[in-house]
Coordinates of C-alpha atoms and ligand atoms in Angstrom, one line a residue:
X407 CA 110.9 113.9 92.6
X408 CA 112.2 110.3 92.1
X409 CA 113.3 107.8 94.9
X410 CA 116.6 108.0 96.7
X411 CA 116.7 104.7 96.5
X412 CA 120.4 104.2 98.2
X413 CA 118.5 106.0 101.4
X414 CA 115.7 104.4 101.0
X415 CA 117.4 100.8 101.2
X416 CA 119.5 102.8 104.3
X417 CA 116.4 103.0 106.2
X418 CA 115.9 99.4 106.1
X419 CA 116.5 96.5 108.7
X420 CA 116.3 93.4 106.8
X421 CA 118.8 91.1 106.3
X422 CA 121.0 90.8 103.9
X423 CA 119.4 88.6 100.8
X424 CA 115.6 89.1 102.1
X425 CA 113.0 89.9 99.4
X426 CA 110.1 91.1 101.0
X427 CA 107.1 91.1 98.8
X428 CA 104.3 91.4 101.5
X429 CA 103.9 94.9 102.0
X430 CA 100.1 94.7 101.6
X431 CA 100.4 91.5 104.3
X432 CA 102.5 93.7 107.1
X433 CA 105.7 95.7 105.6
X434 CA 109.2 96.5 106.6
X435 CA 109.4 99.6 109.3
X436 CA 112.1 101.8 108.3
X437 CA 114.6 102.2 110.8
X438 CA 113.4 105.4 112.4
X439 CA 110.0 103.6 112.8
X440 CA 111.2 101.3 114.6
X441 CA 113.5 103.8 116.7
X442 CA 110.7 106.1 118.1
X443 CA 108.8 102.9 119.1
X444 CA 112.2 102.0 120.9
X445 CA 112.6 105.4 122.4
X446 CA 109.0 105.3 123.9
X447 CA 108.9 102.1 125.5
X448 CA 112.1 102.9 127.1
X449 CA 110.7 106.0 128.5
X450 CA 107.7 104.0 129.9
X451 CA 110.1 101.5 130.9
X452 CA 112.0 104.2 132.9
X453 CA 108.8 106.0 134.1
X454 CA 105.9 104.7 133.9
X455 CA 102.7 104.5 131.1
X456 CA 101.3 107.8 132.2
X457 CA 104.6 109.6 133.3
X458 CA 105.4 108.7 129.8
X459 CA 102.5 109.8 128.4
X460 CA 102.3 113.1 130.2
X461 CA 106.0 114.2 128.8
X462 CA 105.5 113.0 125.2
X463 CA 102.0 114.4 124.6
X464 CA 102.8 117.4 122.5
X465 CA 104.2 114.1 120.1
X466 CA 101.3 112.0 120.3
X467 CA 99.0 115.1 119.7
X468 CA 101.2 115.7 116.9
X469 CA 100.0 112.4 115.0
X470 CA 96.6 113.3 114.8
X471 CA 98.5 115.9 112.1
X472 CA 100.1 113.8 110.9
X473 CA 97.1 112.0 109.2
X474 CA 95.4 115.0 109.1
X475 CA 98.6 115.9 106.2
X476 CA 98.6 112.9 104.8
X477 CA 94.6 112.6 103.6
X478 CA 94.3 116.3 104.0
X479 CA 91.6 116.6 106.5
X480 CA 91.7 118.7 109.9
X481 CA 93.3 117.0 113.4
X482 CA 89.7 116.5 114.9
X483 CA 88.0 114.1 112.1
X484 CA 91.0 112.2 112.9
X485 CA 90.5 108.8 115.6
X486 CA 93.2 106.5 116.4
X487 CA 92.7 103.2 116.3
X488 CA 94.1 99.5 116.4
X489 CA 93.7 98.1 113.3
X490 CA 91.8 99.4 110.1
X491 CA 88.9 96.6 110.7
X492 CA 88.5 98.5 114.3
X493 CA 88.2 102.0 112.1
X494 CA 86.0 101.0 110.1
X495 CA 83.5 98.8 112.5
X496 CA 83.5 101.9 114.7
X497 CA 82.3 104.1 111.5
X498 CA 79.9 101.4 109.9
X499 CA 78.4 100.5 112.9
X500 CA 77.1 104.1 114.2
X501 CA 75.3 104.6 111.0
X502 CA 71.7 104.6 112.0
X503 CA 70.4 102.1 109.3
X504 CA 66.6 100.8 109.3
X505 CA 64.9 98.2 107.5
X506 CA 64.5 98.4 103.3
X507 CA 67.8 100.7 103.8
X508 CA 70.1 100.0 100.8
X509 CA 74.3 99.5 101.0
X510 CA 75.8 99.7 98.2
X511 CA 79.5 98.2 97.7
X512 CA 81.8 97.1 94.7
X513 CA 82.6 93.4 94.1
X514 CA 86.1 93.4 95.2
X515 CA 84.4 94.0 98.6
X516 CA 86.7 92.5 101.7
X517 CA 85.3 89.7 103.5
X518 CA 84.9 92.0 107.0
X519 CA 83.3 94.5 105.6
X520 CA 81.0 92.1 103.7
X521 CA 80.5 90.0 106.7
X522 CA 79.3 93.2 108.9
X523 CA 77.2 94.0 105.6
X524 CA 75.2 90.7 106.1
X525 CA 75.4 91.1 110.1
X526 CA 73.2 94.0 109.3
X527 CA 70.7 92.9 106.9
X528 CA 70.2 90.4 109.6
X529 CA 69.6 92.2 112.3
X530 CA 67.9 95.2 110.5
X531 CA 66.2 94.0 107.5
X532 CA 69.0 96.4 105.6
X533 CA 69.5 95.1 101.6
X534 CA 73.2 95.1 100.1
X535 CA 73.5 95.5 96.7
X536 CA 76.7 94.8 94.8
X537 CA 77.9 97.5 92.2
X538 CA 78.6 95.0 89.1
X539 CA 82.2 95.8 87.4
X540 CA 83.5 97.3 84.1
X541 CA 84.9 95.3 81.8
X542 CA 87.9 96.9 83.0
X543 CA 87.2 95.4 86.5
X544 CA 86.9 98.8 88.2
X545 CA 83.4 99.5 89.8
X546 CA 81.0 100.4 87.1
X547 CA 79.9 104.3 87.8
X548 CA 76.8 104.6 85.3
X549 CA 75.6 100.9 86.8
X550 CA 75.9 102.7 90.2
X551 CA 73.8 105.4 88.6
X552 CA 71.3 103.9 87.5
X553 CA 71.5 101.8 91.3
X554 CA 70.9 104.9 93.2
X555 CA 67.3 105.6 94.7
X556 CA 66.2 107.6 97.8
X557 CA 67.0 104.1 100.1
X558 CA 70.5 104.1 99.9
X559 CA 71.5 105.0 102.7
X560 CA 75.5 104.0 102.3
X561 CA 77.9 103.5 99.5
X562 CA 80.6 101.6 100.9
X563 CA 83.5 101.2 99.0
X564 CA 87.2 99.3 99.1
X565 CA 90.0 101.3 97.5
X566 CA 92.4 98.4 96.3
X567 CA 91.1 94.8 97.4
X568 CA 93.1 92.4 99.0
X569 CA 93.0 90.0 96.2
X570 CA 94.8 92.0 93.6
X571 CA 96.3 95.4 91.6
X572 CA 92.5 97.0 90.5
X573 CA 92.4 100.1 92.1
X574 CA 88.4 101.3 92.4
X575 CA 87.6 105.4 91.1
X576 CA 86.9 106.5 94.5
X577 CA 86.8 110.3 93.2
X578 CA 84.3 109.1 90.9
X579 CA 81.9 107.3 93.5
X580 CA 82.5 109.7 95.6
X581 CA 81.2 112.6 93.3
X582 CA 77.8 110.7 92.8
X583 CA 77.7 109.9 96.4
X584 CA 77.9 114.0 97.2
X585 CA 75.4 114.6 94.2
X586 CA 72.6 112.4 95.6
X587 CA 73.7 113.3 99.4
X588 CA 74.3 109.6 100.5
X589 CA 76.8 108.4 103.1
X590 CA 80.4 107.3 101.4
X591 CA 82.9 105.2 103.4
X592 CA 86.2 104.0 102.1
X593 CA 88.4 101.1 103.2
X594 CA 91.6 102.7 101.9
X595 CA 93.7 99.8 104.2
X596 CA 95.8 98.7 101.1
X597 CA 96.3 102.1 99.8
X598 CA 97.3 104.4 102.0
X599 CA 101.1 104.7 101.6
X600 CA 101.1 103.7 98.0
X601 CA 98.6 106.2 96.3
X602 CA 98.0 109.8 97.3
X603 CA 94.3 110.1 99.6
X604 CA 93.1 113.6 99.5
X605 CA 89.6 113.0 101.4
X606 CA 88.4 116.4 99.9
X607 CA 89.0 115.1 96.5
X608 CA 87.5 111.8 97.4
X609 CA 84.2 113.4 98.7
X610 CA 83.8 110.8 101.6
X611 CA 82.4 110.9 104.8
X612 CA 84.5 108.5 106.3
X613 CA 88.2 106.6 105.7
X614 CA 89.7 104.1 107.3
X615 CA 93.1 102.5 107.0
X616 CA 96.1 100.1 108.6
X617 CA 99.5 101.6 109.8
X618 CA 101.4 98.4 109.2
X619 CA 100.5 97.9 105.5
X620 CA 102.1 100.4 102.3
X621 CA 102.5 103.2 105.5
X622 CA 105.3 100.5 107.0
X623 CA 104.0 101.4 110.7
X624 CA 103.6 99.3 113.6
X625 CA 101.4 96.6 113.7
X626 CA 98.3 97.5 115.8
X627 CA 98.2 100.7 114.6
X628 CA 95.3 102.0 112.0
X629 CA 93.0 105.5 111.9
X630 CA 89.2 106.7 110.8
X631 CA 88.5 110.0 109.3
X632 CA 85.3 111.0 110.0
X633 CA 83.9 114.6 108.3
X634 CA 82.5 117.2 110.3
X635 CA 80.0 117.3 108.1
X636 CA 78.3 114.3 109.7
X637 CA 79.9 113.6 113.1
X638 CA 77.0 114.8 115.1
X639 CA 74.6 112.3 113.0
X640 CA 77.1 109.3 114.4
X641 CA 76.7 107.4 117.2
X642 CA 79.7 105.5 117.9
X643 CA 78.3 101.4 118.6
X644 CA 80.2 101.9 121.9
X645 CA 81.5 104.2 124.1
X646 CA 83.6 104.6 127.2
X647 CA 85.1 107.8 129.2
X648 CA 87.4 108.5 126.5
X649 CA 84.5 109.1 124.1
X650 CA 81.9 110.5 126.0
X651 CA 81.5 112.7 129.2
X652 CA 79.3 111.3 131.9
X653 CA 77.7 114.8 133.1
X654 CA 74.8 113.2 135.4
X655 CA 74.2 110.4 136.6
X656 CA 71.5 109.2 133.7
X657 CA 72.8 111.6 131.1
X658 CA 76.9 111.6 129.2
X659 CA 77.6 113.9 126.4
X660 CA 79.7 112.7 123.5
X661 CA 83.4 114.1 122.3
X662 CA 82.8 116.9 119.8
X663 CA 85.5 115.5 117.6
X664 CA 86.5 112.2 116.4
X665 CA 88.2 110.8 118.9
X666 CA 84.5 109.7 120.2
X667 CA 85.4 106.4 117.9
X668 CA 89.0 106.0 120.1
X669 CA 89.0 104.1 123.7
X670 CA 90.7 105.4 126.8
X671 CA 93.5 102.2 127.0
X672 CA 96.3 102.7 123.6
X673 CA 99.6 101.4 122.9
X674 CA 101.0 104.9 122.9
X675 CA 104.3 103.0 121.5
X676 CA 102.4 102.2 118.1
X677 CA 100.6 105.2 117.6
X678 CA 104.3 107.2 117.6
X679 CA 105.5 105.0 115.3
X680 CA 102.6 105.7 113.1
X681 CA 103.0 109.3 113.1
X682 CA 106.9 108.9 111.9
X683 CA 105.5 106.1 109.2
X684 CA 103.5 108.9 108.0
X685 CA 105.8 111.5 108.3
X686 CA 108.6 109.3 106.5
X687 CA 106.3 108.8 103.5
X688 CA 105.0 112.3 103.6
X689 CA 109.2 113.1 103.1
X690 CA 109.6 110.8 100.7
X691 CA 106.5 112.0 98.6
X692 CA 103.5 109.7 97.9
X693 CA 103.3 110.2 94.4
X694 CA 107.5 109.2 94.2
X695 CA 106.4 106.2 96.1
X696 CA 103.4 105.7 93.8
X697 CA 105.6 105.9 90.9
X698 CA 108.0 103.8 92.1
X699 CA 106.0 100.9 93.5
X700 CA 104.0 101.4 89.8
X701 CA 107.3 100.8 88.1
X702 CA 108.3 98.2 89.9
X703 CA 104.7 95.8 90.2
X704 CA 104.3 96.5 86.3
X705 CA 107.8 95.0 85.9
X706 CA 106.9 92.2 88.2
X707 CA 103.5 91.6 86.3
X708 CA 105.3 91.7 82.5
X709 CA 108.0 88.9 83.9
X710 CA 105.3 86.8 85.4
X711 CA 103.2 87.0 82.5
X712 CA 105.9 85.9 80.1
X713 CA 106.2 82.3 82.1
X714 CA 104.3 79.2 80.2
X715 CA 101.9 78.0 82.4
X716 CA 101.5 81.4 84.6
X717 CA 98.3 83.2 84.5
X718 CA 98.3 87.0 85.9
X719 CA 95.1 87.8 87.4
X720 CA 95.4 91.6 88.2
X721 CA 92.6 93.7 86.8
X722 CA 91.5 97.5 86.4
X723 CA 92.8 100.4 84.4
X724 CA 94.8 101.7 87.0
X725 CA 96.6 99.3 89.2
X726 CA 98.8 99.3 91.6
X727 CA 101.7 97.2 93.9
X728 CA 99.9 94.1 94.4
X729 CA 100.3 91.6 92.0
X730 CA 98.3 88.6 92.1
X731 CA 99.2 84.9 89.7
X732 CA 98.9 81.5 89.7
X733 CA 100.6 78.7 87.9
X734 CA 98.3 75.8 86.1
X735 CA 100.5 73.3 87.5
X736 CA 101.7 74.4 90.9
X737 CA 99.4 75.0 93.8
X738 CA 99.5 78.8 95.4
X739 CA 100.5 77.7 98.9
X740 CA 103.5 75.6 97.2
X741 CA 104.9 78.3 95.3
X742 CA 105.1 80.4 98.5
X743 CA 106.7 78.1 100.3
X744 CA 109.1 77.4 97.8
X745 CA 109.6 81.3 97.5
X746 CA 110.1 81.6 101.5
X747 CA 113.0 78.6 100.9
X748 CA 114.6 81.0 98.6
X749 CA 114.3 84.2 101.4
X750 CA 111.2 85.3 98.6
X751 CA 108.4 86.6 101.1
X752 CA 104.9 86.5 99.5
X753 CA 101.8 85.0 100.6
X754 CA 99.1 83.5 99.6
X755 CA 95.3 84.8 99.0
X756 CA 91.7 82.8 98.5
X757 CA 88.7 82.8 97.5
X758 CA 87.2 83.8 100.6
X759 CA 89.1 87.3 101.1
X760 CA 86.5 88.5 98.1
X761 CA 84.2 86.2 97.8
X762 CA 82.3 87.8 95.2
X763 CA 84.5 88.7 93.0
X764 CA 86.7 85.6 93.3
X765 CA 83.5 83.8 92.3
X766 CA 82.3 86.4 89.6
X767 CA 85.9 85.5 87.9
X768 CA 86.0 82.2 89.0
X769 CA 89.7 82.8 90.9
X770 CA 91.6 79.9 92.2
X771 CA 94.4 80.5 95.5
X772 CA 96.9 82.9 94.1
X773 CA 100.0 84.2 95.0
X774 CA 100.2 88.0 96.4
X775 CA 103.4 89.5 95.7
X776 CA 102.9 92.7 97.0
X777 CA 105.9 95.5 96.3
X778 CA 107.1 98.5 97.8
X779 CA 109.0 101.7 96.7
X780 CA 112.0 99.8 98.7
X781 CA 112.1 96.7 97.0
X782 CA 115.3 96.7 93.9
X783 CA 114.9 95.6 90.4
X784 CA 117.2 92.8 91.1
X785 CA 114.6 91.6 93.5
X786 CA 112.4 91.4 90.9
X787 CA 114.2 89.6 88.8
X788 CA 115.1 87.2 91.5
X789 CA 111.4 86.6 92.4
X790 CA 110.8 86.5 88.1
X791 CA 113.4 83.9 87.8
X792 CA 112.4 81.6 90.8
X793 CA 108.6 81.4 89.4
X794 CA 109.7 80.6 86.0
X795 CA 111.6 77.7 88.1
X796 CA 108.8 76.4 89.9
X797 CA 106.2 76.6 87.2
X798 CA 108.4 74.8 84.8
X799 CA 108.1 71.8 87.7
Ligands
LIG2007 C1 91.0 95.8 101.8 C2 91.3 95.6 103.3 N1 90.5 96.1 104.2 C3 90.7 95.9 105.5 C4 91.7 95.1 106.0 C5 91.8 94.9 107.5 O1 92.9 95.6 108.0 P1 93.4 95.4 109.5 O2 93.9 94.0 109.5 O3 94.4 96.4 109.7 O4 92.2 95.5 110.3 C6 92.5 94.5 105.1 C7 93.6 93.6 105.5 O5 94.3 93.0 104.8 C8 92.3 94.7 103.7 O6 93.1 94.2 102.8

C-alpha cells in the first residue's frame, strides 16, 4: 500500500511554503492529533482534571492498545511516560546491577544513555563495553559474540542514533541476547513511526520511545515496554501510589503490570494525542511510511552528495530518514540558519550527541535533515537546491 499523499498533506497544519525536515527533532502533528488534544483540554476546561478523566477513561485505557498494536506486545507491559529518556531511566535504572557486571552498547550510543552508563560504573563498580562497528557502521554481531561472557548482565542498544541514517540489527542482537539469556533494552526514540517494531521479533526485554518524534505526537509524551518475562525481577528506582500499593504501614506491594514505571500526576491531554499519533500511523501502515520516508531521505542523500564541497556522513546497510552532511566550507550552524531564512527547518547535531562514534569517525557539526512520509519531492528539491547555494559560498 503506497502513501495517499494528497491526504496525507490534508492532515497537515503548516503553512503554506514550510519545509519541515526535523521530524527526528519534534515533527508536525497531523490535524486530528492536534484535535483530540483540543477536545480534552476543553473537557477539563469545562469540568475539571478528574471529571475529565473519569468520562474519558475507556479512551485513555484504550492507548495502552494502542502501543500494545503498534510493537505488538500485550496492554500491561505497556507504561506511559513523559519523554523516552524518562522510559528508559525508569527501565535502566531498576536493573539490579553489581560490581564487575558488564553493559554492553553499540557506538552510536546516545549521550543519556551513555551518561547513565557511566553514572553506574561509578556508583557500582559496573564495566561498559562498546560493541566496535562493521565496516558497514552497523553494530558488529560476531564482535558482540565473541564479547559475551557470564558478566553481562545488559546489552543495551540504540535503534537509529541521533546523529545520522545507520539503522542497528536489533533482531540480530536481540537473538544472541535470548541465546545467552542476558537482559536487552532498546532505545527505539528515532524509530518508532518510521520502521516497523515487532518486540517479539526483536527479542527484547524492554523498549522505549518518544511520541513527538517519526509517531508526530505531542511533546511530552513517550512509553516503555517492559516483558512479562522479567517484570517481577524489576524494581522500578522510584515509586509512588500509582506504582505500588502501601498495604501496611512498613510494607507496599508493587503494580503487577507495567504501569509500576508510570507516576500518579499525567498530562492526560498528551497521552490522547499519542494514542491517535499511533493509531494515525497504524492507518497509514508503517511499512508505507517506511517506504516512503526511505524514498524520499535516499533522494535527499543522492542530491546532497552530488554538491562540490558536501560530504554525506550517513552510514549502515540499511538506513533510514535522517540524513546527516556537512559542507567543507560552510559551518553546520550557518547552513541552518540560512535554511530557516528560506522556511527550510533542519537542525543541527555535534559531536557530543554520540560521542563515541563521532570521535571513532572523527565527525565535525552536521546538519540533520530529518524527513517524513509527509514531506514532497519538491521539498526536496527545494532543500537540494538551497545547499548547492550555500556550499558554493
Ligand atoms: C536515540 C535517542 N534516544 C533518546 C532520545 C531522548 O528522547 P526524549 O527527548 O523523548 O527523552 C533521543 C532524542 O533525540 C534520541 O535521539
Amino acid at each position: 500500500m503506497s502513501i495517499d499523499k494528497q491526504a496525507m498533506r490534508a492532515e497537515l497544519m503548516a503553512d503554506a511554503g514550510y519545509v519541515h525536515l526535523n521530524s527526528a527533532g519534534a515533527s508536525l502533528m497531523p490535524r486530528c492529533v492536534l484535535q483530540t488534544q483540543l477536545d480534552y483540554l476543553q473537557l477539563e476546561a469545562r469540568v475539571g482534571g478528574y471529571e475529565a478523566e473519569r468520562q474519558q477513561q475507556q479512551r485513555l485505557d484504550a492507548v495502552y492498545d494502542s502501543v500494545a498494536r503498534l510493537i505488538n506486545c500485550q496492554a500491561s507491559e505497556v507504561a506511559l511516560v513523559e519523554n523516552a529518556t524518562v522510559g528508559w531511566m525508569m527501565a535502566f535504572y531498576a536493573i539490579p546491577f553489581e560490581a564487575g557486571d558488564r553493559i554492553l552498547t553499540v557506538e552510536a550510543e546516545y549521550a543519556s544513555n551513555y551518561l547513565a552508563y557511566l553514572q553506574i560504573a561509578r556508583q557500582k563498580g559496573v564495566i561498559v563495553d562498546t560493541i566496535p562497528s562493521t565496516a558497514d557502521g552497523e553494530a558488529s554481531l560476531d564482535a558482540l559474540r565473541g564479547m559475551i561472557d557470564e558478566r553481562v548482565k545488559l546489552i543495551s542498544v540504540t535503534h537509529i542514533p541521533t546523529n545520522g541514517g545507520l539503522v542497528n540489527p536489533i533482531e540480530e542482537i536481540g537473538a544472541i541476547a535470548r541465546e545467552h539469556g542476558i537482559l536487552y533494552l532498546v532505545d527505539a526514540c528515532q524509530s518508532a513511526g518510521q520502521l516497523p517494531l515487532d518486540v517479539a521479533r526483536i527479542g527484547c526485554d524492554m523498549l522505549s520511545a518518544t511520541g513527538r518524534k517519526y509517531l508526530r505526537g505531542p511533546r511530552g509524551s513517550g512509553f516503555l515496554y517492559v516483558s512479562k518475562r522479567i517484570l517481577d525481577d524489576l524494581h522500578p528506582p522510584m515509586i509512588d501510589m500509582l506504582a505500588a500499593e502501601w498495604i501496611e504501614v512498613d510494607r507496599y506491594r508493587l503494580r503487577p503490570d507495567a504501569r509500576r514505571f508510570e507516576n500518579w500526576e499525567n498530562n492526560y491531554a498528551a497521552r490522547l494525542g499519542l494514542g491517535r499519533a499511533i493509531d494515525y500511523a497504524l492507518e497509514t501502515g508503517i511499512d508505507s511510511i517506511s517506504a516512503e520516508v526511505l524514498r524520499l531521505a535516499d533522494q535527499l542523500r543522492e542530491g546532497l552528495a552530488e554538491i562540490p564541497g558536501v560530504t554525506v556522513y550517513d552510514i549502515g546497510r540499511h538506513r533510514c530518514g535522517i540524513v546527516t552532511f556537512a559542507s567543507n566550507s560552510v559551518a553546520a550552524v550557518e547552513i541552518e540558519s540560512r535554511l530557516r531564512e528560506n522556511d527550510v527547518h533542519v537542525s543541527v547535531t555535534t559531536p557530543a550527541g554520540t560521542l563515541i562514534d563521532a570521535t571513532r569517525r572523527q565527525l565535525p557539526e552536521m546538519v540533520r535533515a530529518s524527513v517524513h512520509c509527509f514531506n514532497q519531492q519538491s521539498e526536496i528539491e527545494r532543500c537540494l537546491g538551497l545547499v548547492r547555494e550555500i556550499a558554493a559560498g
